[in-house]
Coordinates of C-alpha atoms in Angstrom, one line a residue:
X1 CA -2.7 3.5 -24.6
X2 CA -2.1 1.1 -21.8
X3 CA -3.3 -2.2 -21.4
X4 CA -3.7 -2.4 -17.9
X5 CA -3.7 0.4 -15.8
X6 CA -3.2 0.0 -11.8
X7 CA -4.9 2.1 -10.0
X8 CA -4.3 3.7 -6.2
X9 CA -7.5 5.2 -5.4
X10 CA -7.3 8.6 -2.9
X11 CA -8.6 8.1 0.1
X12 CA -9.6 10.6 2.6
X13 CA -9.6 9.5 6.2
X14 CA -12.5 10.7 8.5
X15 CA -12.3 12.8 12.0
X16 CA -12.3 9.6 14.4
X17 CA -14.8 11.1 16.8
X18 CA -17.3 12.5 14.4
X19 CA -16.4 10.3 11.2
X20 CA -18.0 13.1 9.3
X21 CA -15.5 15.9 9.6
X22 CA -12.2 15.6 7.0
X23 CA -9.0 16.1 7.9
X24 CA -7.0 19.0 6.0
X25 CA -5.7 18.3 2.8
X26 CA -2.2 18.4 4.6
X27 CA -2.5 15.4 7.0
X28 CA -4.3 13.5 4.6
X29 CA -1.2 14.1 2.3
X30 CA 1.4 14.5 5.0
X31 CA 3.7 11.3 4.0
X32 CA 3.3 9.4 0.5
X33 CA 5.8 6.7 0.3
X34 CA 6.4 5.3 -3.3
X35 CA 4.1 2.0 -3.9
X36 CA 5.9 -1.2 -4.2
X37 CA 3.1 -3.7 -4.8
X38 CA 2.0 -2.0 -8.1
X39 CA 5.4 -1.2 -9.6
X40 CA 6.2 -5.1 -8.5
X41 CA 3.2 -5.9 -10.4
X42 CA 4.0 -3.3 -13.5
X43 CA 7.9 -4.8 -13.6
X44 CA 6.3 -8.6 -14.3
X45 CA 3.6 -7.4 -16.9
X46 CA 6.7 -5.6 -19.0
X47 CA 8.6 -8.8 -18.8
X48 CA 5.5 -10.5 -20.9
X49 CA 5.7 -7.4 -23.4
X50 CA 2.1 -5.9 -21.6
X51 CA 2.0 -2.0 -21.4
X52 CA 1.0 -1.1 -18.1
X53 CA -0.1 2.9 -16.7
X54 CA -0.3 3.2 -12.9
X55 CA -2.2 5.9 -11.3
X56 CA -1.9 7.0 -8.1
X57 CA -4.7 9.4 -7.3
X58 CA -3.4 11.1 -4.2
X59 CA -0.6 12.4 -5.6
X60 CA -2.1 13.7 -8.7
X61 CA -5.2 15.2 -7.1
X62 CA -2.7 16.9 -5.4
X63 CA -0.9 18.6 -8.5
X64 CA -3.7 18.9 -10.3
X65 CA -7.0 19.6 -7.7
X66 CA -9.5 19.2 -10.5
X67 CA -7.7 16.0 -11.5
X68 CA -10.4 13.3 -12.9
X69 CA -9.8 10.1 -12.4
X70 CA -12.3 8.2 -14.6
X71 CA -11.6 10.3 -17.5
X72 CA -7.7 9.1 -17.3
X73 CA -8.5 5.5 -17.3
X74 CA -10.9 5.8 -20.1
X75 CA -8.4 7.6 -22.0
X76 CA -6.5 4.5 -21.9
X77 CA -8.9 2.4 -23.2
X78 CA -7.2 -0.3 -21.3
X79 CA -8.2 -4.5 -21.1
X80 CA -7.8 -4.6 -17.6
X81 CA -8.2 -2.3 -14.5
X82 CA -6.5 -3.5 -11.1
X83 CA -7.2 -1.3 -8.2
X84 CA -5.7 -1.4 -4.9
X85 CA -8.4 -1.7 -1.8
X86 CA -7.5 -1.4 1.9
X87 CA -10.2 -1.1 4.1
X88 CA -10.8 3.0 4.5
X89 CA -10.9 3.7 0.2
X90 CA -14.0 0.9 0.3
X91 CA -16.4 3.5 -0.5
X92 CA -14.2 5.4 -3.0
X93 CA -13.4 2.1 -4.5
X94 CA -17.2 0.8 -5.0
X95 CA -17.9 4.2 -6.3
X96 CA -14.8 4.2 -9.0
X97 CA -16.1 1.0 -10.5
X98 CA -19.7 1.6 -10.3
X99 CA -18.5 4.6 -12.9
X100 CA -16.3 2.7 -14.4
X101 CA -18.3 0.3 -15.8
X102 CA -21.0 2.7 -16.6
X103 CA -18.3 4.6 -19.0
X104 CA -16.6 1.3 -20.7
X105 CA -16.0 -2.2 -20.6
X106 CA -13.1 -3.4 -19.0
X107 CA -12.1 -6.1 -16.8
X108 CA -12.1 -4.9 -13.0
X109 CA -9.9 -6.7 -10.6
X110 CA -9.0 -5.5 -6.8
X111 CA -6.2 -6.4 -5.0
X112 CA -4.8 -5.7 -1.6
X113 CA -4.8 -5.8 2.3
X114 CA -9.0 -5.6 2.6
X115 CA -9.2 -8.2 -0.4
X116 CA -6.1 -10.6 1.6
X117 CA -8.5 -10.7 4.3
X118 CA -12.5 -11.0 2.7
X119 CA -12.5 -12.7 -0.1
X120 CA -16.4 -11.4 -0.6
X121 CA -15.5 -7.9 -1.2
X122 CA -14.9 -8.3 -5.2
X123 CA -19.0 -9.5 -4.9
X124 CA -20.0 -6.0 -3.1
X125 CA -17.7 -3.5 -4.8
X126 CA -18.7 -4.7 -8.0
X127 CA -15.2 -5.7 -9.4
X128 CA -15.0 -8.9 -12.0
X129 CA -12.3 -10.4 -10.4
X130 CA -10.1 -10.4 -6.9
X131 CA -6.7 -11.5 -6.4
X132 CA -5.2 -12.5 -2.5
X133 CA -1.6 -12.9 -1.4
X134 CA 1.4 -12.6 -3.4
X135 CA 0.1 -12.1 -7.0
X136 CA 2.9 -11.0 -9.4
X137 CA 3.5 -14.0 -11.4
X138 CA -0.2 -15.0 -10.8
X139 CA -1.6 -11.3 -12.3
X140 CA 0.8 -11.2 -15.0
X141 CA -0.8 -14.9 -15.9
X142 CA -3.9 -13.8 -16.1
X143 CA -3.6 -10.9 -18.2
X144 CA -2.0 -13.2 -21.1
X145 CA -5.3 -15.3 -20.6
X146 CA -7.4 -12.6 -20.7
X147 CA -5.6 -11.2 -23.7
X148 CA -5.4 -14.9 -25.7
X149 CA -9.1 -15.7 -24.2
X150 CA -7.6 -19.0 -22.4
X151 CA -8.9 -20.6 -19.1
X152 CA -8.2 -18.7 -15.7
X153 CA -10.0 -20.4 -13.6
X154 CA -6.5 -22.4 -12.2
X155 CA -4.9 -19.5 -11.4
X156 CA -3.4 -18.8 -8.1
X157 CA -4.6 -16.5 -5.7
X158 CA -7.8 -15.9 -7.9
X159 CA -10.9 -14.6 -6.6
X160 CA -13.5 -15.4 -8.8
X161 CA -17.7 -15.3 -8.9
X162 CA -19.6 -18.2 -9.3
X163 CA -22.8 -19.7 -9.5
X164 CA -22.2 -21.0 -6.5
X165 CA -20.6 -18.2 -4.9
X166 CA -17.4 -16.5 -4.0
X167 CA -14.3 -19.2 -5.4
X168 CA -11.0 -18.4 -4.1
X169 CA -8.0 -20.2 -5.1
X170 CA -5.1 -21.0 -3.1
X171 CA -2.5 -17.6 -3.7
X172 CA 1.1 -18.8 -4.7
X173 CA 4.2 -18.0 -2.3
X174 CA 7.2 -16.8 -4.4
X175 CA 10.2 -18.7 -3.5
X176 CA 12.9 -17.0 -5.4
X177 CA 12.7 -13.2 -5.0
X178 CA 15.5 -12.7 -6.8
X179 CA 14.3 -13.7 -9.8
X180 CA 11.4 -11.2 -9.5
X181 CA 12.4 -7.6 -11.8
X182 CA 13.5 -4.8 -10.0
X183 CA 10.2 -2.5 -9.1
X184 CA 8.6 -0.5 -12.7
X185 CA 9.7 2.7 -10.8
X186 CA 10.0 4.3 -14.2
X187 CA 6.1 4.2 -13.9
X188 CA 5.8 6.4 -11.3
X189 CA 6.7 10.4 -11.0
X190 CA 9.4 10.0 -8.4
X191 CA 9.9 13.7 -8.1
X192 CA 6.4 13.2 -6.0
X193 CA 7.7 10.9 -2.8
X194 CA 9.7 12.6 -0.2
X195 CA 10.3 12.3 3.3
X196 CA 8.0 15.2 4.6
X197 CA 9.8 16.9 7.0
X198 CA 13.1 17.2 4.9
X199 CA 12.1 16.5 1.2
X200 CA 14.9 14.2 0.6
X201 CA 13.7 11.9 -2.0
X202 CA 12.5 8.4 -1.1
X203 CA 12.6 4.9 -2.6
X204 CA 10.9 1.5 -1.0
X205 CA 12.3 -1.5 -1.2
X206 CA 11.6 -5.1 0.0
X207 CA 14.1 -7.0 1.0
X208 CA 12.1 -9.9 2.5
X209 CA 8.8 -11.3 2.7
X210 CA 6.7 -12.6 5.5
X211 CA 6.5 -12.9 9.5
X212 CA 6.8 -15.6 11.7
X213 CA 4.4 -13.8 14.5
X214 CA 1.2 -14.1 15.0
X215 CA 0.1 -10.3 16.0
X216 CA -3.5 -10.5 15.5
X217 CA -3.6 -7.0 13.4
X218 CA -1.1 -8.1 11.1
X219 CA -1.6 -7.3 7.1
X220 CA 0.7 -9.6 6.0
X221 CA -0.6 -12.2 3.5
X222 CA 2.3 -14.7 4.3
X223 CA 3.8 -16.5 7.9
X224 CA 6.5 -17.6 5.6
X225 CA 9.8 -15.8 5.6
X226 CA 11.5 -15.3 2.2
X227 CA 14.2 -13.4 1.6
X228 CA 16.5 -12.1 -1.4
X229 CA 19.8 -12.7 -1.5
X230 CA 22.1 -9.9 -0.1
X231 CA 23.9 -9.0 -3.8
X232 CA 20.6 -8.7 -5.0
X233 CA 19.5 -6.4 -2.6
X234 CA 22.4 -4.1 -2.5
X235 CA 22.5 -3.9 -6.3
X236 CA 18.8 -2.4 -6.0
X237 CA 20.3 -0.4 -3.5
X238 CA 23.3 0.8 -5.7
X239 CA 20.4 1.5 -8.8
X240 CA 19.0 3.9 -6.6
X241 CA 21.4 5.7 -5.1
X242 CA 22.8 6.6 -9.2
X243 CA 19.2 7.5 -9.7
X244 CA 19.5 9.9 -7.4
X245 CA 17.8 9.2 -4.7
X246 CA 18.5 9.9 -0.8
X247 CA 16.4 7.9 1.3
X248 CA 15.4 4.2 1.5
X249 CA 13.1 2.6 3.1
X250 CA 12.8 -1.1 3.8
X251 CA 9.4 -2.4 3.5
X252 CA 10.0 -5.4 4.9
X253 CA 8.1 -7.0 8.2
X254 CA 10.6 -8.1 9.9
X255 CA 13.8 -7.3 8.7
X256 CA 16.4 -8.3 11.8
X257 CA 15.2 -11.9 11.2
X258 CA 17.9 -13.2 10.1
X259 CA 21.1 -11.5 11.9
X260 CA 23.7 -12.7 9.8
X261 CA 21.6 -11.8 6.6
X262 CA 21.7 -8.3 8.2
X263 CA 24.9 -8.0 8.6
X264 CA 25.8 -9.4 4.7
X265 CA 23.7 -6.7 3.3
X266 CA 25.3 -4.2 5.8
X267 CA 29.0 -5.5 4.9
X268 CA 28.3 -5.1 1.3
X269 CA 27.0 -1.5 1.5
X270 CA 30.0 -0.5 3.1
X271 CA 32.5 -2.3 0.8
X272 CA 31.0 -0.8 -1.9
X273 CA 30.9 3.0 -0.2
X274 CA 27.7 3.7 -1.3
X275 CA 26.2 6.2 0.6
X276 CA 22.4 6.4 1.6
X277 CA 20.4 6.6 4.4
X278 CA 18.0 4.0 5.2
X279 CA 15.0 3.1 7.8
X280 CA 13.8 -0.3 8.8
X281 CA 10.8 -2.2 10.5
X282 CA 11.5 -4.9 13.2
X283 CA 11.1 -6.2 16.5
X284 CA 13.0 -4.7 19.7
X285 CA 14.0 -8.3 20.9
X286 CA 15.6 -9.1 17.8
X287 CA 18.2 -6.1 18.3
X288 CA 21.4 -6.6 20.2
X289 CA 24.2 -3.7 19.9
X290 CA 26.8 -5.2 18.1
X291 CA 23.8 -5.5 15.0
X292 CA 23.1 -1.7 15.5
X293 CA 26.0 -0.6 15.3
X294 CA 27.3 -2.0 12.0
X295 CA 23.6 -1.1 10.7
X296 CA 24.2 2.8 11.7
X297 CA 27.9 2.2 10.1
X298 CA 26.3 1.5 6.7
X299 CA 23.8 4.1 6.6
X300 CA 20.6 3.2 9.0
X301 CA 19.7 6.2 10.9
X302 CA 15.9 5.3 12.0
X303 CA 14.1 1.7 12.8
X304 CA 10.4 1.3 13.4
X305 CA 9.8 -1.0 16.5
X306 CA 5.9 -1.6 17.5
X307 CA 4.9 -0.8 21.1
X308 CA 1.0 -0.9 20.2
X309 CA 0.0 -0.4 23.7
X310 CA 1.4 0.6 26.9
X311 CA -0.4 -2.4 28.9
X312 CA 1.4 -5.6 28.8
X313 CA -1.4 -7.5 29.2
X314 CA -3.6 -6.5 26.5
X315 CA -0.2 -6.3 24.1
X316 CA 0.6 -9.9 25.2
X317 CA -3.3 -11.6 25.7
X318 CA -4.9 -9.9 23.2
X319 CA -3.2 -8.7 20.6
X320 CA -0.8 -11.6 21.0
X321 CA 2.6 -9.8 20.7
X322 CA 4.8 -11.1 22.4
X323 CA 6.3 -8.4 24.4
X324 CA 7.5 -7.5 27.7
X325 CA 7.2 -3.7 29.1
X326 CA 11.1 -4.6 29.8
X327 CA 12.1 -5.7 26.2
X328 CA 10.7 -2.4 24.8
X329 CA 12.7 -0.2 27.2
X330 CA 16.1 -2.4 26.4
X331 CA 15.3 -2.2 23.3
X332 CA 15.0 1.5 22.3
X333 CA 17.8 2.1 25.1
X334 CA 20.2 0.0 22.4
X335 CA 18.8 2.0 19.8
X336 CA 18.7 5.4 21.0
X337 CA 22.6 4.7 22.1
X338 CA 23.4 3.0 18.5

């Protein structure tokens, strides 16, 4: 029996020109990387003694095809439901606690990217309560309240519903990430995430947090730039690789930010001799080749750049990127060489 269980509901993405037509299973399930926001969240409710079940739906309706979700959550009995919502599982989400609350009571709270950004969607899915931006240390609060019956209505990040409407307080930025636990990966059935194409087995990490750009598409709950400390990091990293796991990815937004931070994390890898491959997410104009190379040295073999469009002005006017037609092609021509 678990007290909270966190929930990643399965979503099935529509044909875009008919919106009625699914996919095959296979592209729906083509890639599942392993979830770092709920194993974050997991890791903080075990450090205040809370037991904690995650679920994550598309990989075990996937095993098992007449997998039911409900029934596994009310076998938990649990005090608190969180459940993940980005913008295509709204229906599947309103749906999930519609039935939930028909089967038991339990306190419903969604989190996530479509939550971050309207606060009015725990009102119309029917959830009890929401939570925005950076919630670990917020979430882990308010179970204890929940489970002492003490006052939550201070707590950061909060999305609650009033008499007077929708009440959101202001979410909490995390200073120190190195005092946050290591992800509650021992919650999840690692044998599941893979890199598709080869079926090495994958880990996530995040090494940083936030973005200084202003991209008007961004998900990110936070402008501010955070970052853990490069022992911290490569420790993770060294917990993983005697784990046994092959590939990591780096989660984080930007992660060539800070070049000198790069290159510490890099150093240490290779002092150490621990061998793993690992992918990345940053910006092309925040590459140079002396960086790449001592990133391939210590085990980088693919980084994610965004083009999103092949006009320059609608990159740069609309979608407020910040990129030249010229940066992109000096870019990837320093990467492809690295």
């Amino acid at each position: 029996m678990a007290e909270v269980v966190l929930v990643l509901p399965k979503y099935i993405m529509k044909d875009i020109t008919t919106a009625k037509k699914d996919l095959s299973e296979e592209l729906n399930n083509f890639q599942f990387d392993p979830p770092l926001h709920v194993t974050y969240l997991a890791a903080c409710l075990e450090k205040e003694n809370i037991s904690v079940k995650i679920i994550d739906e598309g990989i075990l309706s996937i095993k098992d095809k007449a997998y039911d979700l409900i029934e596994e959550i009310k076998n938990e009995n649990p005090l608190v439901v969180g459940v993940h919502v980005n913008s295509f599982s709204l229906n599947k989400v309103y749906l999930l606690i519609k039935s939930l609350k028909e089967k038991f009571n339990a306190v419903i709270v969604v989190g996530g990217p479509h939550v971050n950004f309207d606060s009015s969607s725990v009102n119309y899915l029917g959830a009890n309560y929401g939570f925005s931006g950076e919630c670990e240390l917020a979430f882990s609060k308010f179970v204890c309240c929940i489970k002492e019956r003490k006052d939550i209505k201070n707590i950061p990040g909060l999305i609650r519903k009033t008499s007077n409407g929708i009440i959101s307080n202001p979410p909490e930025l995390i200073e120190d990430l190195d005092n946050l636990p290591f992800p509650a990966r021992h919650l999840i059935s690692t044998n599941h995430y893979y890199i598709a194409s080869t079926h090495e087995k994958v880990a996530t990490i995040l090494a940083s947090r936030g973005c200084v750009y202003k991209c008007i598409f961004c998900s990110s709950p936070s402008k501010t730039i955070r970052k853990r400390s490069p022992k911290n990091i490569v420790e993770e990293i060294g917990l993983l690789v005697r784990q046994g796991y092959e590939v990591i990815r780096f989660q984080d937004d930007f992660f060539t930010f800070d070049r000198m931070w790069v290159e510490q994390i890099c150093k240490l890898i290779i002092k150490h001799n621990i061998k793993i491959k690992w992918d990345c997410t940053t910006r092309v104009d925040w590459l140079d080749s002396e960086l790449l190379t001592i990133m391939e040295k210590a085990g980088c073999y693919l980084i994610f750049c965004g083009v999103e469009t092949g006009n320059e002005e609608i990159r740069n006017k609309i979608l407020k990127k910040g990129l030249s037609n010229k940066d992109l092609l000096n870019g990837y021509k320093m990467i492809r060489e690295a």
